Amino acid sequence: MFKKTLLALALTSVAGVANAGAISVSAVNNISIEGNATTANAGKVSAADLGTITLNPASDYITNDLLVVTVAGAKFDTTSTPTAVSTQGTNPAVFDFVDFSDSNTARFRVSQNDHAKADDITIAGFDLLSGTPSDKQKVTFASKAISVNPLIGNYDTSKAVEVAQYVNQVKYTVTKLDGVVATGKGRAEFSSGLNDTLTLAATNDSTAVDALTLTKEEHVIKGNFSYLADYDLAANGGDADGVVEAAELANALTTTGFGSPVLSVDAGLTTLTIKDATLPAATSTVQFNVVGQTNGGSVITAPQSFTVDSSVADATTTITLATASAGSWTLDGSTDDIELMPFGSQYAQSITVANRGSVEGAITVTLKAGGMTYSKELAQAATANSVTDISAEVAAFAAESGVKGNAHVNVVVNAPSGNIGVKGVYYHKASQDRVLTY
């Protein structure tokens, strides 16, 4: 009789492995990381904040067996007492809370009546501690049963199921500045015209658990905006007092999508600030206007990159987003290649840049040799209506980069390409040969 009992228990164990239980949730809710972290919520999530969590067993649970529930992505608040309640109609099994074996694991014991596998078990009453969650961090629940009979051990193990997800409540998608400053137009405007546009598209998960009711936003855009001084001039509608005020910025910046934006710029014309006392808009744009060459506009600093620091807030809490790239402005210009130029003590080089136009251009040289690439903006510039000899500076750059022997040389000049010509000649000292390579 004893052996038959052991065999039956062993068969039960096998059946428990084959027929695993399953956890389900009525709704997978997002949790606002920023709202949940406020003093009012104290970094806690209650069972009531989530959908109904239900275990559908695939095996009968026997009196004195343990039900073990495990959470990942958060921890149990061990000062709260969770519950496991059977939906069995007549003489339901009673699950007594035993303990938290650790901060992720709650244990219940079947204290009265066996639980039939046809009936569900609802897990509730718990509180979770969020800790410091990251965006899109999932909260999952899993379970298993442990038989009082050591020959059976664990059974009815359910896979982890997502019950919630932590999210950053607000995100901005940035369509970056990408203007190309036209050297042929005195660098006073873009090759596409008199403006370039930055787009800030906001998503606000206002239905998330603990979501903040946001009422304002702010964007701080950093770069070199020295051309804004043009808008202080009387000819461009300014008051010529040496300060670029909000009214003058309203001409320099065309904004859409904001409610009532307040514009300001620092005295050094490097930091633009946009404050708006309304909800973040689905799409807001900032168009950067320049007066242009015809109207005597200033030179636009390029190449340069921009950043944007955004924040949103309610009456008491501010959400500060990570610094994001706001794009860049580049210069058009000429690109010339010298396919072969040897460097080293055996050779001398002659590399010249002829500029037949009236626009001076910065020179950037890139050397490619031995599988490596080296790039540098030279101290020399391509002077207007002149021929500039860059041989010595390029040779010094090659030496400091460790380039010896044959190299490819790329020369970029930020001036209208139709006015630029690059020539390269090298001289082999031993043979006294001179070779024109471009």
XYZ file of C-alpha atoms in Angstrom, residues 28-404:
377
model
C -1.490 46.011 -18.187
C -1.149 49.564 -16.888
C 1.613 52.110 -17.434
C 3.017 53.764 -14.315
C 4.395 57.312 -14.521
C 7.937 57.144 -13.150
C 7.939 60.843 -12.311
C 4.470 60.920 -10.764
C 5.058 57.736 -8.783
C 8.235 59.194 -7.290
C 6.454 62.226 -5.799
C 5.985 62.605 -2.064
C 2.265 61.884 -2.380
C 2.860 58.447 -3.899
C 6.069 57.702 -2.013
C 7.297 55.373 -4.732
C 4.576 52.811 -4.080
C 2.133 50.990 -6.341
C -0.864 49.251 -4.805
C -2.732 46.245 -6.123
C -5.682 48.572 -6.766
C -3.529 50.511 -9.276
C -3.138 47.410 -11.424
C -5.493 45.149 -13.283
C -6.931 42.113 -11.497
C -4.218 39.470 -11.198
C -5.569 35.936 -11.449
C -3.915 32.525 -11.198
C -5.601 29.730 -13.095
C -4.097 26.510 -11.643
C -3.528 23.400 -13.728
C -3.397 21.153 -10.666
C -5.357 20.671 -7.465
C -3.780 22.256 -4.396
C -3.772 20.127 -1.253
C -4.176 21.366 2.306
C -0.847 22.531 3.779
C 0.725 23.003 0.335
C 2.370 26.381 -0.303
C 1.488 28.892 -3.020
C 4.521 31.054 -3.857
C 4.030 34.327 -5.751
C 7.076 36.132 -7.183
C 7.306 39.712 -8.476
C 10.075 41.098 -10.698
C 10.664 44.724 -11.772
C 9.553 45.944 -8.329
C 9.623 44.659 -4.749
C 6.915 43.808 -2.249
C 6.304 46.313 0.531
C 6.738 43.894 3.405
C 4.648 46.101 5.724
C 1.526 45.269 3.701
C -0.206 41.891 3.832
C -1.112 40.383 0.437
C -4.041 38.055 -0.087
C -4.711 34.989 -2.219
C -8.448 34.298 -2.533
C -10.060 31.253 -4.102
C -13.077 31.728 -6.356
C -14.344 28.269 -5.428
C -18.071 28.512 -4.701
C -18.671 25.865 -2.038
C -16.201 25.271 0.809
C -13.484 27.352 -0.824
C -9.866 26.735 0.019
C -8.403 29.251 2.446
C -4.939 30.650 1.683
C -3.222 32.099 4.754
C -0.355 34.517 4.205
C 2.794 32.962 5.658
C 5.630 35.412 5.016
C 7.875 37.174 2.543
C 10.785 34.798 2.043
C 12.500 37.789 0.406
C 11.392 41.180 -0.934
C 10.319 39.605 -4.237
C 8.553 36.512 -2.892
C 5.280 36.103 -0.949
C 4.198 32.705 0.420
C 0.691 31.450 1.252
C -0.400 28.152 2.801
C -3.581 26.220 1.970
C -4.907 26.150 5.542
C -8.451 24.878 4.953
C -9.966 22.717 2.204
C -8.240 21.544 -0.937
C -8.370 23.866 -3.940
C -9.739 22.429 -7.183
C -7.788 23.267 -10.319
C -11.008 24.349 -12.071
C -11.201 27.447 -9.858
C -9.118 30.625 -10.063
C -7.119 32.334 -7.334
C -7.011 36.140 -7.123
C -3.818 37.778 -5.880
C -4.456 41.154 -4.223
C -3.836 43.301 -1.137
C -0.156 43.888 -1.860
C 1.819 47.092 -2.249
C 4.910 47.338 -4.431
C 7.990 49.484 -3.930
C 9.180 51.000 -7.192
C 12.795 51.770 -6.310
C 14.427 53.649 -9.214
C 12.773 52.182 -12.302
C 13.870 52.874 -15.863
C 11.683 53.713 -18.837
C 9.795 50.653 -20.168
C 10.777 48.557 -17.145
C 8.222 45.751 -16.836
C 6.633 44.442 -13.648
C 5.883 40.717 -13.849
C 4.223 38.142 -11.619
C 4.887 34.393 -11.548
C 3.860 31.586 -9.213
C 4.423 27.992 -8.206
C 3.079 25.543 -5.675
C 5.197 23.503 -3.248
C 3.843 20.217 -1.978
C 4.253 19.190 1.644
C 5.352 15.851 0.196
C 9.072 16.107 -0.628
C 8.679 13.502 -3.374
C 6.525 15.970 -5.272
C 8.236 19.274 -4.446
C 7.456 22.129 -6.813
C 4.492 21.874 -9.146
C 2.053 24.010 -11.140
C 4.759 26.537 -12.041
C 3.446 29.500 -14.055
C 5.495 31.652 -16.414
C 6.113 35.303 -15.544
C 3.404 37.584 -16.943
C 3.608 41.365 -17.370
C 1.171 43.217 -15.136
C 2.495 46.793 -15.471
C 5.206 48.913 -17.060
C 7.055 51.954 -15.751
C 7.312 54.772 -18.294
C 8.669 58.293 -18.517
C 5.435 60.242 -18.678
C 6.642 62.796 -21.240
C 8.917 62.293 -24.220
C 9.932 64.684 -27.004
C 10.766 63.586 -30.519
C 13.102 66.178 -32.025
C 13.248 66.930 -35.741
C 16.624 68.605 -35.843
C 17.969 71.770 -37.371
C 19.874 70.928 -40.556
C 20.499 74.230 -42.321
C 23.373 74.554 -44.770
C 24.872 78.044 -44.651
C 25.497 79.344 -48.162
C 29.034 80.614 -48.673
C 27.895 82.066 -52.005
C 25.466 84.309 -50.117
C 28.020 85.804 -47.769
C 27.188 83.157 -45.134
C 24.238 85.346 -44.216
C 21.549 82.834 -45.204
C 20.917 79.182 -45.867
C 21.205 77.477 -49.218
C 17.471 76.679 -48.869
C 16.447 80.239 -47.969
C 16.076 82.468 -44.939
C 15.042 79.965 -42.262
C 15.553 76.558 -40.672
C 13.056 74.754 -38.426
C 13.286 72.770 -35.181
C 10.292 70.542 -34.319
C 9.461 69.317 -30.810
C 6.774 66.611 -30.791
C 5.569 65.712 -27.294
C 3.846 62.571 -26.044
C 2.256 62.835 -22.608
C 0.967 59.601 -21.036
C -1.668 61.384 -18.968
C -3.636 58.157 -18.332
C -0.728 56.342 -16.669
C -0.971 55.368 -13.009
C 0.160 58.337 -10.863
C 0.370 60.610 -13.935
C 1.069 64.262 -13.202
C -1.373 66.895 -14.479
C 1.163 68.982 -16.363
C 0.535 72.685 -16.887
C 3.714 74.146 -18.419
C 6.852 73.391 -20.418
C 10.245 74.996 -21.020
C 12.904 74.505 -23.690
C 16.465 75.844 -23.526
C 18.271 75.749 -26.876
C 22.023 76.323 -26.865
C 24.279 77.359 -29.740
C 25.815 80.464 -31.279
C 23.022 82.851 -32.236
C 25.135 85.976 -32.765
C 23.168 86.798 -35.936
C 20.194 87.661 -33.684
C 21.789 91.061 -33.150
C 20.448 91.939 -36.629
C 16.934 92.030 -35.169
C 17.883 94.765 -32.708
C 18.627 97.094 -35.629
C 16.019 99.700 -36.533
C 16.107 98.553 -40.166
C 14.816 95.183 -39.031
C 12.162 96.438 -36.611
C 14.380 96.666 -33.498
C 14.961 99.484 -31.028
C 18.760 99.572 -31.508
C 19.491 99.498 -27.771
C 22.076 96.703 -27.989
C 19.790 94.138 -26.351
C 17.677 91.518 -28.149
C 14.323 91.601 -26.341
C 11.225 89.399 -26.567
C 9.540 91.610 -29.183
C 12.623 91.409 -31.417
C 12.872 87.649 -30.880
C 9.293 87.373 -32.096
C 10.613 88.470 -35.511
C 13.662 86.225 -35.344
C 11.727 83.122 -34.236
C 8.403 81.968 -35.647
C 6.732 79.534 -33.231
C 3.730 77.283 -33.810
C 1.943 74.777 -31.594
C 2.730 76.545 -28.330
C 0.034 78.255 -26.281
C 1.495 81.588 -25.187
C 5.253 81.193 -25.511
C 7.589 83.638 -23.766
C 10.894 84.017 -25.642
C 14.217 85.221 -24.236
C 17.914 85.050 -25.059
C 20.952 85.672 -22.877
C 23.256 88.654 -23.377
C 25.865 86.497 -25.085
C 23.298 85.273 -27.653
C 24.110 81.618 -26.914
C 21.055 80.444 -24.975
C 17.466 80.710 -26.215
C 14.657 79.983 -23.753
C 11.024 79.248 -24.599
C 8.562 79.108 -21.696
C 4.962 78.107 -22.262
C 2.269 77.980 -19.586
C 0.254 75.278 -21.359
C 0.349 71.522 -21.767
C 3.100 70.130 -24.020
C 1.728 70.178 -27.564
C 1.719 67.155 -29.835
C 3.781 69.187 -32.293
C 5.515 72.519 -31.712
C 7.915 74.193 -34.109
C 10.543 76.893 -33.793
C 11.521 78.501 -37.100
C 14.863 80.323 -37.009
C 14.747 83.335 -39.337
C 17.692 85.325 -40.711
C 17.520 88.678 -42.519
C 19.798 87.474 -45.338
C 22.562 88.889 -47.509
C 20.396 91.372 -49.416
C 19.419 93.108 -46.181
C 22.983 93.181 -44.876
C 22.528 90.232 -42.531
C 25.317 89.063 -40.248
C 27.422 85.979 -40.886
C 25.749 82.832 -39.483
C 28.199 80.832 -37.400
C 28.777 77.434 -39.037
C 29.606 74.666 -38.707
C 28.080 74.327 -35.253
C 25.851 71.952 -33.271
C 22.855 72.694 -31.039
C 21.363 71.094 -27.933
C 17.951 71.388 -26.306
C 17.095 70.914 -22.618
C 13.365 70.391 -22.081
C 11.305 70.249 -18.916
C 7.612 70.040 -18.023
C 5.927 70.705 -14.705
C 2.788 70.952 -12.648
C 2.400 73.254 -9.655
C 4.926 71.380 -7.505
C 6.892 68.873 -9.592
C 9.230 69.415 -12.544
C 10.223 66.669 -14.968
C 13.629 67.398 -16.471
C 14.453 65.472 -19.614
C 17.933 64.513 -20.728
C 19.795 66.941 -22.972
C 19.047 66.136 -26.617
C 20.693 67.077 -29.880
C 18.854 69.860 -31.687
C 20.818 69.376 -34.899
C 23.502 71.441 -36.583
C 24.268 74.032 -39.209
C 26.910 73.220 -41.785
C 28.678 75.194 -44.474
C 28.557 74.402 -48.138
C 31.853 74.619 -49.987
C 34.327 72.788 -52.164
C 35.782 69.295 -51.748
C 38.948 68.264 -53.566
C 40.966 65.043 -53.394
C 44.680 64.501 -53.901
C 44.746 60.777 -54.540
C 48.447 60.314 -53.739
C 50.780 62.429 -51.636
C 53.851 60.843 -49.980
C 55.130 62.150 -46.649
C 58.363 61.634 -44.776
C 61.948 62.908 -44.785
C 62.529 61.802 -48.404
C 59.807 64.073 -49.787
C 58.766 67.685 -49.926
C 55.200 68.757 -50.729
C 53.554 71.719 -52.346
C 49.796 71.988 -51.724
C 47.997 75.185 -52.679
C 44.420 76.425 -52.489
C 43.402 79.011 -55.077
C 40.378 81.127 -54.188
C 39.107 83.183 -57.116
C 36.104 84.535 -55.212
C 35.424 87.183 -52.603
C 34.459 84.799 -49.754
C 37.256 83.619 -47.460
C 36.889 79.975 -46.455
C 38.107 77.804 -43.581
C 40.194 74.826 -44.722
C 39.822 71.296 -43.327
C 42.329 68.624 -44.328
C 41.768 64.885 -43.929
C 44.621 62.384 -44.311
C 43.979 58.688 -44.920
C 46.925 56.312 -44.564
C 47.593 52.869 -43.138
C 43.917 52.223 -42.479
C 43.594 55.336 -40.311
C 41.904 58.700 -40.819
C 43.145 62.012 -39.409
C 41.274 65.308 -39.768
C 42.084 68.900 -38.806
C 40.875 72.421 -39.500
C 43.961 74.393 -40.457
C 44.949 77.671 -38.888
C 45.235 79.079 -42.404
C 42.173 80.067 -44.397
C 41.638 80.270 -48.123
C 42.020 84.026 -48.486
C 39.709 85.693 -51.010
C 41.216 86.402 -54.436
C 44.457 84.694 -53.436
C 46.478 81.492 -53.590
C 47.158 80.049 -50.128
C 50.108 77.693 -49.626
C 49.151 75.102 -46.989
C 52.152 72.801 -47.610
C 53.980 73.400 -44.331
C 50.893 73.098 -42.143
C 49.773 69.881 -43.859
C 53.280 68.380 -43.592
C 53.391 69.234 -39.871
C 49.937 67.696 -39.400
C 51.088 64.513 -41.166
C 54.188 64.310 -38.962
C 52.253 64.784 -35.725
C 49.769 62.127 -36.871
C 52.581 59.665 -37.622
C 51.794 59.528 -41.340
C 54.750 58.336 -43.425
